[in-house]
Coordinates of C-alpha atoms in Angstrom, one line a residue:
X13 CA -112.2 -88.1 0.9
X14 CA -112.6 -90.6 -1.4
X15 CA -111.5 -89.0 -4.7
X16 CA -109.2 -86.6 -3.9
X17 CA -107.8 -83.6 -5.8
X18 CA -105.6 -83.8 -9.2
X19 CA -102.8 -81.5 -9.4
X20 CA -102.9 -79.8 -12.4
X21 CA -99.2 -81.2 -13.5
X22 CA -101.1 -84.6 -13.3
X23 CA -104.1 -83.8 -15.5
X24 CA -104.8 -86.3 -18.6
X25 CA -105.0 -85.4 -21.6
X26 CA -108.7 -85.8 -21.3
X27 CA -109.1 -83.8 -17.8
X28 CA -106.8 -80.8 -19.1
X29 CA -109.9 -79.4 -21.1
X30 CA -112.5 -80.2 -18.3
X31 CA -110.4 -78.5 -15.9
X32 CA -109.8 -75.9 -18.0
X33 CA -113.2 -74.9 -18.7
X34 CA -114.0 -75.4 -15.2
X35 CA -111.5 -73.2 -14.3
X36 CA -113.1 -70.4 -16.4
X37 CA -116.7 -71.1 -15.3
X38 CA -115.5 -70.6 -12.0
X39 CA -113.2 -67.2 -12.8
X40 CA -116.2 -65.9 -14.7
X41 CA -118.3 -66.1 -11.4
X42 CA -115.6 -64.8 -9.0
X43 CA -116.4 -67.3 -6.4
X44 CA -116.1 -66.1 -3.0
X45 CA -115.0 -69.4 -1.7
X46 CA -112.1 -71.6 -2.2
X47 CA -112.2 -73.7 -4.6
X48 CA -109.0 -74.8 -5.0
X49 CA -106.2 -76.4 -2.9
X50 CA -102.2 -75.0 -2.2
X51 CA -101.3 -77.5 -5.2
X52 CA -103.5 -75.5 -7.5
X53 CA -106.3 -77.9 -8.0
X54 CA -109.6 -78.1 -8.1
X55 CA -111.8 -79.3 -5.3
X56 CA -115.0 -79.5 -4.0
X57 CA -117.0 -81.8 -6.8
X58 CA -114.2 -81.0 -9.2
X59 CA -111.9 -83.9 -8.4
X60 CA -114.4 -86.2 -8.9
X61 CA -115.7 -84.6 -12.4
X62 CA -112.4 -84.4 -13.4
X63 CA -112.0 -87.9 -13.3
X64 CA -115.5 -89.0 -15.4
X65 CA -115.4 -86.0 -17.6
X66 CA -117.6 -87.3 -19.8
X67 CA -120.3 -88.1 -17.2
X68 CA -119.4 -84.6 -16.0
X69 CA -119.4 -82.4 -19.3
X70 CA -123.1 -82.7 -19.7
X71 CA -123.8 -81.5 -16.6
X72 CA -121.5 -78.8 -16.3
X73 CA -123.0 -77.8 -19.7
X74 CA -126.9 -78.4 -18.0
X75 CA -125.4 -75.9 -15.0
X76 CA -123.7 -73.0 -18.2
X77 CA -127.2 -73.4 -19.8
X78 CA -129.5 -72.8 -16.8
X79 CA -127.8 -69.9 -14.9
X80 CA -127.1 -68.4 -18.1
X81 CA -129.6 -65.8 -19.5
X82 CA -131.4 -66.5 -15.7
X83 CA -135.0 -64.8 -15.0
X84 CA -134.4 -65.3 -11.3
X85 CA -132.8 -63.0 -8.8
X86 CA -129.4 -64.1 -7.4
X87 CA -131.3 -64.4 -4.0
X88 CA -134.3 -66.6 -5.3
X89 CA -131.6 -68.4 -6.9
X90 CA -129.7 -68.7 -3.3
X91 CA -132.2 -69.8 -1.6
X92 CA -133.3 -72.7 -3.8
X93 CA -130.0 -73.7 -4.0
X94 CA -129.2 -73.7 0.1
X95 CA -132.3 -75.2 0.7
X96 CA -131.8 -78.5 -1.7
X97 CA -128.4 -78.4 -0.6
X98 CA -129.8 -78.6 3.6
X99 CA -132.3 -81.3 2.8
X100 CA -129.0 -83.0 1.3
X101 CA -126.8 -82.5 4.3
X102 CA -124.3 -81.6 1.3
X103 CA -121.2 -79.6 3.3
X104 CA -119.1 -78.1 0.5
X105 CA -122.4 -77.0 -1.2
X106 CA -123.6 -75.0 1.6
X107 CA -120.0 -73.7 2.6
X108 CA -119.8 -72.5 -1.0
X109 CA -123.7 -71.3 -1.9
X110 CA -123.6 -70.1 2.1
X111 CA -120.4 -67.5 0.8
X112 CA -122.0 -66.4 -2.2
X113 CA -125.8 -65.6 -0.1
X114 CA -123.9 -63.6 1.9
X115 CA -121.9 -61.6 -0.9
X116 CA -125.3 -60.9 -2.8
X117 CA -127.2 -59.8 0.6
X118 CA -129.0 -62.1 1.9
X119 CA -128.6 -61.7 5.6
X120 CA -126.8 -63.8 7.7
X121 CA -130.0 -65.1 10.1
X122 CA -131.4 -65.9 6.8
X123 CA -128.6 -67.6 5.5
X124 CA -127.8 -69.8 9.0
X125 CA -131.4 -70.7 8.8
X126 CA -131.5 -72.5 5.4
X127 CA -128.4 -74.1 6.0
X128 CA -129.8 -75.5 9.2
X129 CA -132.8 -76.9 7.0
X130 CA -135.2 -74.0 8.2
X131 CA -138.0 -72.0 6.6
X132 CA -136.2 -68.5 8.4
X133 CA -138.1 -65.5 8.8
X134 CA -137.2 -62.6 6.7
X135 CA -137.5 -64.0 3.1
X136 CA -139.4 -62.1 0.9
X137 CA -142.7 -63.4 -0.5
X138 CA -140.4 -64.4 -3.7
X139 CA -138.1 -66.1 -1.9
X140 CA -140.1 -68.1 0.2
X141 CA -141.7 -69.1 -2.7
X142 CA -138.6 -70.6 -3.8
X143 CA -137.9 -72.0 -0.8
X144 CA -141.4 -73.9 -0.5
X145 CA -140.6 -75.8 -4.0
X146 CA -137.2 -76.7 -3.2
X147 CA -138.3 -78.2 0.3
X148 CA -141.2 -79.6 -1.5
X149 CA -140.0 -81.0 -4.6
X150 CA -137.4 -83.2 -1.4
X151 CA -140.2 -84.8 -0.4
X152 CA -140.4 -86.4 -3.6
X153 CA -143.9 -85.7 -4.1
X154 CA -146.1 -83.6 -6.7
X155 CA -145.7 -79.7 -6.2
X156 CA -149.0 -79.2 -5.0
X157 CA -151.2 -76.8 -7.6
X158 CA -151.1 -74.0 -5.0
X159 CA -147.7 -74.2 -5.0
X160 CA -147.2 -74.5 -7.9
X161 CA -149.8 -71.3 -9.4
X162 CA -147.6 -69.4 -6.6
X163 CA -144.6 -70.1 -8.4
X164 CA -145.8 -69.1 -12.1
X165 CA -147.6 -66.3 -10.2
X166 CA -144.0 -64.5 -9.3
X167 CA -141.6 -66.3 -11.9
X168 CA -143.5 -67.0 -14.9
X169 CA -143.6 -70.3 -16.8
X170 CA -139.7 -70.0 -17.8
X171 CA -139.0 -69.0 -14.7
X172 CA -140.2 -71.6 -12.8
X173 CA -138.6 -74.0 -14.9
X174 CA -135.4 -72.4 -14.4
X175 CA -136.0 -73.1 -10.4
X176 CA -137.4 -76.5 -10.9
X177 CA -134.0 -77.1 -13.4
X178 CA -131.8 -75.6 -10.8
X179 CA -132.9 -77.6 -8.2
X180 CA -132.7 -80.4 -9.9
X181 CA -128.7 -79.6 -10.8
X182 CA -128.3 -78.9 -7.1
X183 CA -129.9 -82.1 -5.8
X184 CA -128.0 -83.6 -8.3
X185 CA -124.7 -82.4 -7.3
X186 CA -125.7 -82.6 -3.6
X187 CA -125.7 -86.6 -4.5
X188 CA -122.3 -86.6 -5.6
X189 CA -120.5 -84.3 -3.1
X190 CA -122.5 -86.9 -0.5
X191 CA -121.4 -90.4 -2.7
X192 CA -117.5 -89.2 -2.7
X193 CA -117.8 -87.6 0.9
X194 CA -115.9 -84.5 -0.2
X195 CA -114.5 -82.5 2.6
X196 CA -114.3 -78.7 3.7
X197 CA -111.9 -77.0 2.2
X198 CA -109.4 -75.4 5.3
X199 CA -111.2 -72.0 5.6
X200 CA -114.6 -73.4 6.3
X201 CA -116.2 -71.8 9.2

């Protein structure tokens, strides 16, 4: 762990407002993971937003403004999100996105699958859809027009965007969970 966790009593005067609103993002979304330690503060990429807050408040605000209003499905949303988040090798995000698959349905051979970088049987054509850009866009290489007139076909223009957006945040935060090597919290299976 290479930033580790700020107490809450130890906050600055400039983190007390990031962790605050972090705080409330999170309570809004009633996370089925843990997301913070016995002393009360924040983990997972927290510790190290916390401690660049203005590097971090733009893309806390980039997260607020995508997955609010969204025109995906939680699951679409899932999927993209586990499957950046495999190509990544990115533990806490696939501990926490893995929790919250499960709590919106997705089933658990489905969920194991992503996280182990697979293309699992039983997505639906939506979903795979998803999946295919996410794995894709990894690659680092043009969606391919198929692909991409897939994509519009079941999201729409703004949709699409969302997911292309959405990966993008998650490939992002994948990056720096990876650069600070944040751990598991305790109750990680």
């Amino acid at each position: 762990m290479r930033m580790p966790p700020i107490s809450p009593n130890e906050l600055s005067d400039e983190q007390r407002p990031f962790d605050e609103h972090v705080r409330q993002v999170m309570g809004g979304l009633r996370t089925p993971f843990t997301s913070t330690d016995e002393s009360g503060a924040l983990i997972g990429p927290f510790p190290v937003m916390l401690r660049f807050p203005g590097l971090a408040r733009p893309l806390l605000e980039w997260f607020t403004t995508v997955t609010s209003g969204s025109v995906l499905s939680p699951r679409v949303r899932e999927v993209a999100i586990l499957t950046t988040g495999s190509r990544y090798g990115a533990a806490y995000e696939l501990y926490s996105h893995s929790r919250i698959a499960a709590k919106i349905g997705l089933p658990d051979g489905v969920v194991a699958g992503l996280t182990a970088g697979q293309r699992p049987a039983g997505l639906t054509p939506e979903e795979s859809v998803a999946h295919d850009v996410a794995a894709h866009l990894y690659t680092g290489a043009p969606l391919p027009g198929a692909l991409y007139r897939s994509a519009v076909a079941c999201f729409g223009e703004c949709g699409t965007a969302e997911l292309v957006f959405l990966i993008a945040q998650y490939a992002a935060i994948s990056m720096v969970l990876n650069a600070y090597d944040v751990p598991l919290p305790p109750d990680a299976e």
